[in-house]
Amino acid sequence: MTTRTLRRWFVVHKWTSLVCTLFLLTVCVTGLPLLFSEQIWDIFVGDDDPPYEVLPPGTPNASLDVIVEKARALYPGQIITNVNPDDDEPAVLVSMAPSWQALKDDETYPDRHSGHWIKFDARTAKVLEQSRPADAPREPRTWTGIIMSTCNRLHTSLFAGLPGRLFLGLMGGVFVASLISGTVLYGRFMKRLPFGSVRRDRASRLTWLDLHNLLGAATLVWATVVGFTGLVNELQTPLFGLWRVTDVRQILKPYANLPVPLQDHLSSVQTAFDTAARAAPGNEVTGLSFPGASFGSPVHYVLWTRGATPLRARLFTPVLVDARTGELTGAYPMPWYLRFLEISRPLHFGDYGGMPLRILWALLDVVVIGVLVSGLVLWAGKRKIATDARLRALGYDLDDTDGVPALAERA
Amino acid sequence: MMNAVSPEKPMPFPPVSASRSSVAVWPWPIALGLLTTFGLLSALLGQHGIWLALSWAALSIPLIVTVACLIRAWRRTPSFKGGQS
């Protein structure tokens, strides 16, 4: 490698790192509490839901049609929007609203929330809990809630919505470029230094450089994977949008102009769940949206199914069941780019290998913070050297009593 | 080659003495990278007992190696910060 190429790589590494370091530090620091958010909520807020009734094991679940009827009876004249059996509790969440139009209007009035939910016991079909009425005074926010939501929004969008997400995605790309250029430089400058040496008997700048190299080399693959999957995650809105305007639009085209039928004339919800389970073998059905939902068809139940193994747990396959007849219209596996997105999610969150994996994720994250900080120290130090050299050239007399004289001399 | 760098631009890298022979750069980073890759995938694809444990072990090694290197450096050489190199 010629000196010129080397210098180019150095410039690439310097600028890509400078551009993304501040944002990467933000993301690394806010990611730490997010890793343990379940535990943090459990410890500081806890679960004040009433305990579930103890029933003999093997008690069958109530038919979803019974639950849907009960929900309708509680709010006559309203519509049901979603039915979602809980993942790990014997509960079914039924979401309702005055009308689809009311939900649509909510988007223009950020203070209005016309949707609400009712939680049923899945086995007895008894009401367990309801969402707070829209006109009730708002629940005071807890510190945990404030801190966690701040971290979450900083981490995913810098409080800037979709532009923030895309910007952070771009920073993820720049970070990957900085890792690649950093690897090239590492190969060049570790030629005469055994792996892992940290020289402490010379200028402190060399200690920082060695630290930067050691921490960077140890976490290179992890940082690349988490950085790249973070970038992919930030692209989810445009990717889902792409799917909606291509495949989904094509599938729904024949039904697009049909009127939404009244809800009391629709086919059985329980049968729709059973039909979907048969249509997507190996998947579990996680929820159902009623005809008329903004992303769906006016005449179909949309059932969301997902893979039953952890690798495929985020691979959703929507199933359409005609709500007028109860017949299967089809199952539609996601296109390759959304499958790629869903597979890359666990690799970003580190939530697929129990608590030890989360702890390792946190420790690796801390090491990456070390790489970022040592990189900043090196850059700041070099700026000082350059400034000192320039001042000297202008005839100023500087004392070399601080930590970086050796290289300044050489410069 | 490194000494050919023109002296007017301060290089961020230390010119090392020519007496030291070159060492193999990549074995350690590649080994740690492969262990990380294995650790990331074994928990994702395996999902059960032994694969989870292997994943935890594989992902711990880069951290352990880092800490070992730091301890070694801080034990062996007392710091003379600011000394001439």
XYZ file of C-alpha atoms in Angstrom, chain A residues 130-324:
195
model
C -60.397 -1.469 29.983
C -58.400 1.420 28.617
C -58.877 4.753 30.343
C -61.757 6.706 28.862
C -60.626 9.461 26.535
C -62.132 12.195 28.732
C -60.550 10.937 31.984
C -57.683 12.970 33.395
C -54.384 11.714 32.025
C -52.409 9.377 34.170
C -49.402 11.125 35.711
C -46.231 10.058 33.933
C -43.666 8.135 35.908
C -39.976 8.972 35.796
C -39.334 5.545 34.363
C -41.783 6.278 31.567
C -40.226 9.644 30.806
C -36.662 8.316 30.791
C -37.466 5.216 28.750
C -39.485 7.066 26.136
C -36.776 9.734 25.841
C -34.161 7.016 25.322
C -36.363 5.236 22.831
C -37.061 8.297 20.724
C -33.450 9.486 20.829
C -32.292 6.004 19.868
C -34.640 5.508 16.932
C -35.353 8.956 15.536
C -33.632 11.751 17.520
C -37.166 13.074 18.206
C -37.488 13.825 14.498
C -39.882 11.174 13.210
C -39.277 9.654 9.814
C -36.565 12.147 8.750
C -34.767 11.369 12.022
C -35.005 7.637 11.329
C -33.622 7.991 7.834
C -30.876 10.278 9.094
C -29.852 7.769 11.773
C -29.958 5.046 9.106
C -27.539 7.125 7.051
C -25.321 7.501 10.119
C -25.384 3.709 10.455
C -24.076 3.477 6.886
C -21.351 6.032 7.611
C -20.443 4.050 10.737
C -19.992 0.881 8.669
C -17.733 2.847 6.257
C -15.720 4.076 9.221
C -15.347 0.493 10.505
C -14.100 -0.697 7.115
C -11.562 2.104 6.749
C -10.539 1.590 10.361
C -9.860 -2.082 9.644
C -7.614 -1.157 6.697
C -5.627 1.249 8.885
C -5.409 -1.348 11.643
C -3.837 -3.821 9.223
C -1.253 -1.267 8.194
C -0.242 -0.001 11.598
C -0.249 -3.164 13.636
C 2.438 -4.681 11.413
C 5.161 -4.497 14.030
C 3.067 -4.574 17.145
C 1.783 -7.807 18.667
C -1.989 -8.003 19.059
C -3.333 -6.380 22.158
C -0.237 -4.444 23.178
C -1.044 -1.201 24.929
C 2.077 0.927 25.209
C 1.950 2.898 28.415
C 5.591 3.873 28.758
C 5.502 6.411 25.959
C 3.376 9.363 24.956
C -0.174 9.079 26.243
C -1.311 9.519 22.661
C 0.140 6.093 21.878
C -1.752 4.585 24.811
C -4.992 5.990 23.395
C -4.120 4.770 19.896
C -3.363 1.268 21.160
C -6.566 1.253 23.189
C -8.537 2.371 20.140
C -6.992 -0.438 18.083
C -7.494 -3.129 20.721
C -11.102 -2.258 21.585
C -11.937 -1.746 17.914
C -10.439 -5.066 16.787
C -12.186 -6.982 19.578
C -15.648 -5.620 18.756
C -15.292 -5.125 14.987
C -17.711 -7.855 13.882
C -20.276 -7.132 16.587
C -20.244 -3.394 15.839
C -20.567 -4.061 12.098
C -23.512 -6.410 12.597
C -25.360 -4.163 15.068
C -24.582 -1.035 13.021
C -25.742 -2.568 9.766
C -28.896 -4.148 11.224
C -29.641 -0.792 12.855
C -29.425 0.810 9.431
C -31.816 -1.816 8.018
C -34.247 -1.212 10.904
C -34.364 2.500 10.206
C -35.484 1.706 6.672
C -38.603 -0.125 7.834
C -41.065 2.674 7.060
C -40.022 3.079 3.406
C -39.708 -0.701 2.980
C -43.216 -1.373 4.317
C -44.449 1.532 2.208
C -42.866 -0.028 -0.868
C -44.636 -3.316 -0.133
C -47.962 -1.536 0.296
C -47.786 0.291 -3.028
C -46.611 -2.786 -4.950
C -47.707 -6.273 -3.848
C -50.411 -5.274 -1.381
C -52.055 -2.891 -3.802
C -52.006 -5.592 -6.468
C -53.630 -8.139 -4.164
C -56.339 -5.744 -2.981
C -57.083 -4.216 -6.372
C -60.223 -6.283 -7.135
C -61.778 -5.242 -3.797
C -60.582 -1.641 -3.521
C -63.872 0.015 -4.423
C -66.270 -2.230 -2.512
C -68.180 -0.716 0.430
C -67.307 -1.815 3.978
C -70.100 -4.179 5.141
C -71.798 -3.595 8.505
C -70.036 -5.480 11.279
C -73.050 -7.471 12.463
C -73.252 -9.180 9.074
C -69.691 -10.523 9.068
C -68.619 -14.142 9.224
C -67.217 -15.752 12.398
C -63.993 -14.335 13.843
C -63.088 -17.654 15.439
C -63.467 -19.440 12.096
C -61.272 -16.807 10.455
C -58.534 -17.538 13.042
C -58.819 -21.279 12.367
C -58.766 -20.775 8.598
C -55.647 -18.587 8.865
C -53.867 -21.145 11.046
C -54.483 -23.778 8.340
C -53.420 -21.409 5.547
C -50.041 -20.650 7.154
C -48.850 -23.967 8.595
C -46.054 -23.633 11.135
C -47.179 -20.128 11.994
C -49.211 -18.839 14.911
C -51.997 -16.308 14.434
C -51.285 -13.180 16.457
C -54.147 -10.918 15.552
C -56.992 -9.935 13.292
C -57.986 -6.594 11.790
C -61.568 -5.965 10.748
C -62.528 -4.980 7.186
C -62.047 -1.263 6.603
C -58.709 -0.829 8.406
C -56.526 1.722 6.635
C -53.971 -0.819 5.378
C -56.408 -3.605 4.529
C -59.296 -4.451 2.278
C -62.889 -3.234 2.768
C -64.244 -6.784 2.774
C -61.509 -8.945 4.334
C -60.336 -9.894 7.752
C -56.559 -9.422 7.755
C -54.970 -12.024 10.015
C -51.373 -11.617 11.087
C -49.464 -14.846 11.500
C -45.845 -15.294 12.416
C -43.263 -18.052 12.543
C -43.304 -20.171 15.677
C -39.508 -20.510 16.019
C -37.473 -17.566 17.351
C -35.608 -17.183 14.049
C -38.903 -16.849 12.200
C -40.809 -15.160 15.023
C -40.651 -11.810 13.274
C -41.504 -13.180 9.851
C -45.106 -12.144 9.452
C -47.366 -13.687 6.848
C -50.674 -11.856 6.460
C -53.669 -14.007 5.560
C -56.819 -12.614 3.956
C -60.161 -14.189 4.834
C -63.253 -12.872 3.086
C -65.372 -11.464 5.912
C -68.604 -11.812 3.933
